[in-house]
Coordinates of N, CA and C in Angstrom, one line a residue:
X284 N 0.5 -52.8 66.8 CA 1.1 -51.7 67.5 C 2.0 -52.2 68.5
X285 N 3.2 -51.6 68.6 CA 4.1 -52.0 69.6 C 4.6 -50.8 70.4
X286 N 4.5 -50.9 71.7 CA 4.9 -49.8 72.6 C 6.4 -49.9 72.8
X287 N 7.1 -48.8 72.8 CA 8.5 -48.7 73.1 C 8.7 -48.8 74.6
X288 N 9.9 -49.0 75.0 CA 10.2 -49.0 76.5 C 9.8 -47.7 77.1
X289 N 10.1 -46.6 76.3 CA 9.8 -45.3 76.8 C 8.3 -45.1 77.0
X290 N 7.5 -45.6 76.0 CA 6.0 -45.6 76.1 C 5.5 -46.3 77.3
X291 N 6.1 -47.4 77.6 CA 5.7 -48.2 78.8 C 6.0 -47.6 80.1
X292 N 6.9 -46.7 80.1 CA 7.3 -45.9 81.3 C 6.6 -44.6 81.5
X293 N 5.8 -44.2 80.4 CA 5.1 -43.0 80.4 C 4.0 -43.0 81.5
X294 N 3.9 -42.0 82.3 CA 2.9 -41.9 83.3 C 1.4 -42.1 82.8
X295 N 1.2 -41.6 81.6 CA -0.1 -41.8 81.0 C -0.4 -43.3 80.8
X296 N 0.5 -44.0 80.2 CA 0.3 -45.4 79.9 C 0.2 -46.2 81.2
X297 N 0.9 -45.8 82.2 CA 0.9 -46.5 83.5 C -0.5 -46.3 84.1
X298 N -1.1 -45.1 84.0 CA -2.4 -44.9 84.5 C -3.5 -45.6 83.7
X299 N -3.4 -45.6 82.4 CA -4.3 -46.3 81.6 C -4.2 -47.8 81.9
X300 N -3.0 -48.4 82.0 CA -2.9 -49.8 82.3 C -3.5 -50.2 83.6
X301 N -3.3 -49.3 84.6 CA -4.0 -49.6 85.9 C -5.5 -49.6 85.8
X302 N -6.0 -48.6 85.0 CA -7.5 -48.5 84.8 C -8.0 -49.8 84.2
X303 N -7.3 -50.3 83.1 CA -7.8 -51.4 82.4 C -7.6 -52.7 83.2
X304 N -6.6 -52.8 84.0 CA -6.4 -54.0 84.8 C -7.5 -54.1 85.8
X305 N -7.9 -52.9 86.4 CA -9.1 -52.9 87.3 C -10.4 -53.3 86.6
X306 N -10.5 -52.8 85.3 CA -11.7 -53.1 84.5 C -11.7 -54.6 84.2
X307 N -10.6 -55.2 83.9 CA -10.5 -56.6 83.7 C -11.0 -57.4 84.9
X308 N -10.6 -57.0 86.0 CA -11.0 -57.7 87.3 C -12.5 -57.6 87.5
X309 N -13.0 -56.4 87.2 CA -14.5 -56.1 87.3 C -15.3 -57.0 86.3
X310 N -14.8 -57.1 85.1 CA -15.5 -57.9 84.1 C -15.4 -59.4 84.5
X311 N -14.3 -59.8 85.0 CA -14.1 -61.2 85.4 C -15.1 -61.6 86.5
X312 N -15.3 -60.7 87.4 CA -16.2 -61.0 88.6 C -17.6 -61.0 88.1
X313 N -18.0 -60.2 87.1 CA -19.3 -60.2 86.5 C -19.5 -61.5 85.8
X314 N -18.5 -62.1 85.2 CA -18.6 -63.3 84.5 C -18.9 -64.5 85.4
X315 N -18.6 -64.3 86.7 CA -18.9 -65.4 87.7 C -20.4 -65.4 88.0
X316 N -21.1 -64.4 87.7 CA -22.5 -64.4 88.1 C -23.3 -65.1 87.0
X317 N -24.5 -65.6 87.4 CA -25.4 -66.3 86.5 C -25.8 -65.3 85.3
X318 N -25.5 -65.7 84.1 CA -25.9 -64.8 83.0 C -26.5 -65.7 81.9
X319 N -27.2 -65.1 81.0 CA -27.7 -65.8 79.8 C -26.5 -66.1 78.9
X320 N -26.7 -66.9 77.9 CA -25.7 -67.3 76.9 C -25.2 -66.1 76.2
X321 N -26.1 -65.2 75.8 CA -25.8 -64.0 75.0 C -25.0 -63.0 75.9
X322 N -25.4 -62.8 77.2 CA -24.7 -62.0 78.1 C -23.3 -62.5 78.3
X323 N -23.2 -63.8 78.5 CA -21.9 -64.4 78.7 C -20.9 -64.2 77.5
X324 N -21.5 -64.4 76.3 CA -20.7 -64.2 75.1 C -20.2 -62.7 75.0
X325 N -21.1 -61.8 75.3 CA -20.8 -60.4 75.2 C -19.7 -60.0 76.2
X326 N -19.9 -60.5 77.4 CA -18.9 -60.2 78.5 C -17.6 -60.8 78.1
X327 N -17.5 -62.0 77.6 CA -16.3 -62.6 77.2 C -15.6 -61.9 76.1
X328 N -16.4 -61.3 75.2 CA -15.8 -60.5 74.1 C -15.1 -59.2 74.7
X329 N -15.8 -58.6 75.7 CA -15.2 -57.4 76.3 C -13.9 -57.8 77.1
X330 N -14.0 -58.9 77.7 CA -12.8 -59.4 78.5 C -11.6 -59.6 77.5
X331 N -11.9 -60.2 76.3 CA -10.9 -60.5 75.3 C -10.3 -59.1 74.8
X332 N -11.1 -58.1 74.6 CA -10.7 -56.9 74.1 C -9.8 -56.1 75.1
X333 N -10.2 -56.2 76.4 CA -9.4 -55.5 77.4 C -8.0 -56.3 77.5
X334 N -8.0 -57.6 77.5 CA -6.8 -58.3 77.5 C -5.9 -58.0 76.3
X335 N -6.5 -57.9 75.2 CA -5.7 -57.5 74.0 C -5.1 -56.1 74.2
X336 N -5.8 -55.2 74.7 CA -5.3 -53.9 74.9 C -4.1 -53.9 75.9
X337 N -4.3 -54.6 77.0 CA -3.3 -54.7 78.0 C -2.0 -55.4 77.5
X338 N -2.2 -56.3 76.5 CA -1.0 -57.0 76.0 C -0.1 -56.1 75.2
X339 N -0.5 -54.8 74.9 CA 0.3 -53.9 74.2 C 1.5 -53.5 75.1
X340 N 1.4 -53.6 76.4 CA 2.4 -53.3 77.3 C 3.4 -54.5 77.7
X341 N 3.0 -55.6 77.1 CA 3.9 -56.8 77.4 C 5.0 -56.9 76.4
X342 N 6.1 -57.5 76.8 CA 7.2 -57.7 75.8 C 6.8 -58.9 74.9
X343 N 7.0 -58.7 73.6 CA 6.7 -59.8 72.7 C 7.9 -60.8 72.6
X344 N 7.6 -62.0 72.5 CA 8.7 -63.0 72.4 C 9.4 -62.9 71.1
X345 N 10.7 -63.1 71.1 CA 11.5 -63.0 69.9 C 11.5 -64.3 69.3
X346 N 11.1 -64.4 68.0 CA 11.0 -65.6 67.3 C 12.2 -65.6 66.3
X347 N 13.0 -66.6 66.4 CA 14.2 -66.7 65.5 C 13.9 -67.7 64.4

């Protein structure tokens, strides 16, 4: 999925992006706490998913 420039300027996307950026910070701070191996793996998976979602709003490099 690729967002257009218009999509990226849409107020809904901007609100969602802010929400997920805050969620990413929350998950990262939880990752700093002592956790079991399973909890750490689960948390890192959620962090990866949030980062993948946020990457939708990033410009993709042009490969020639």
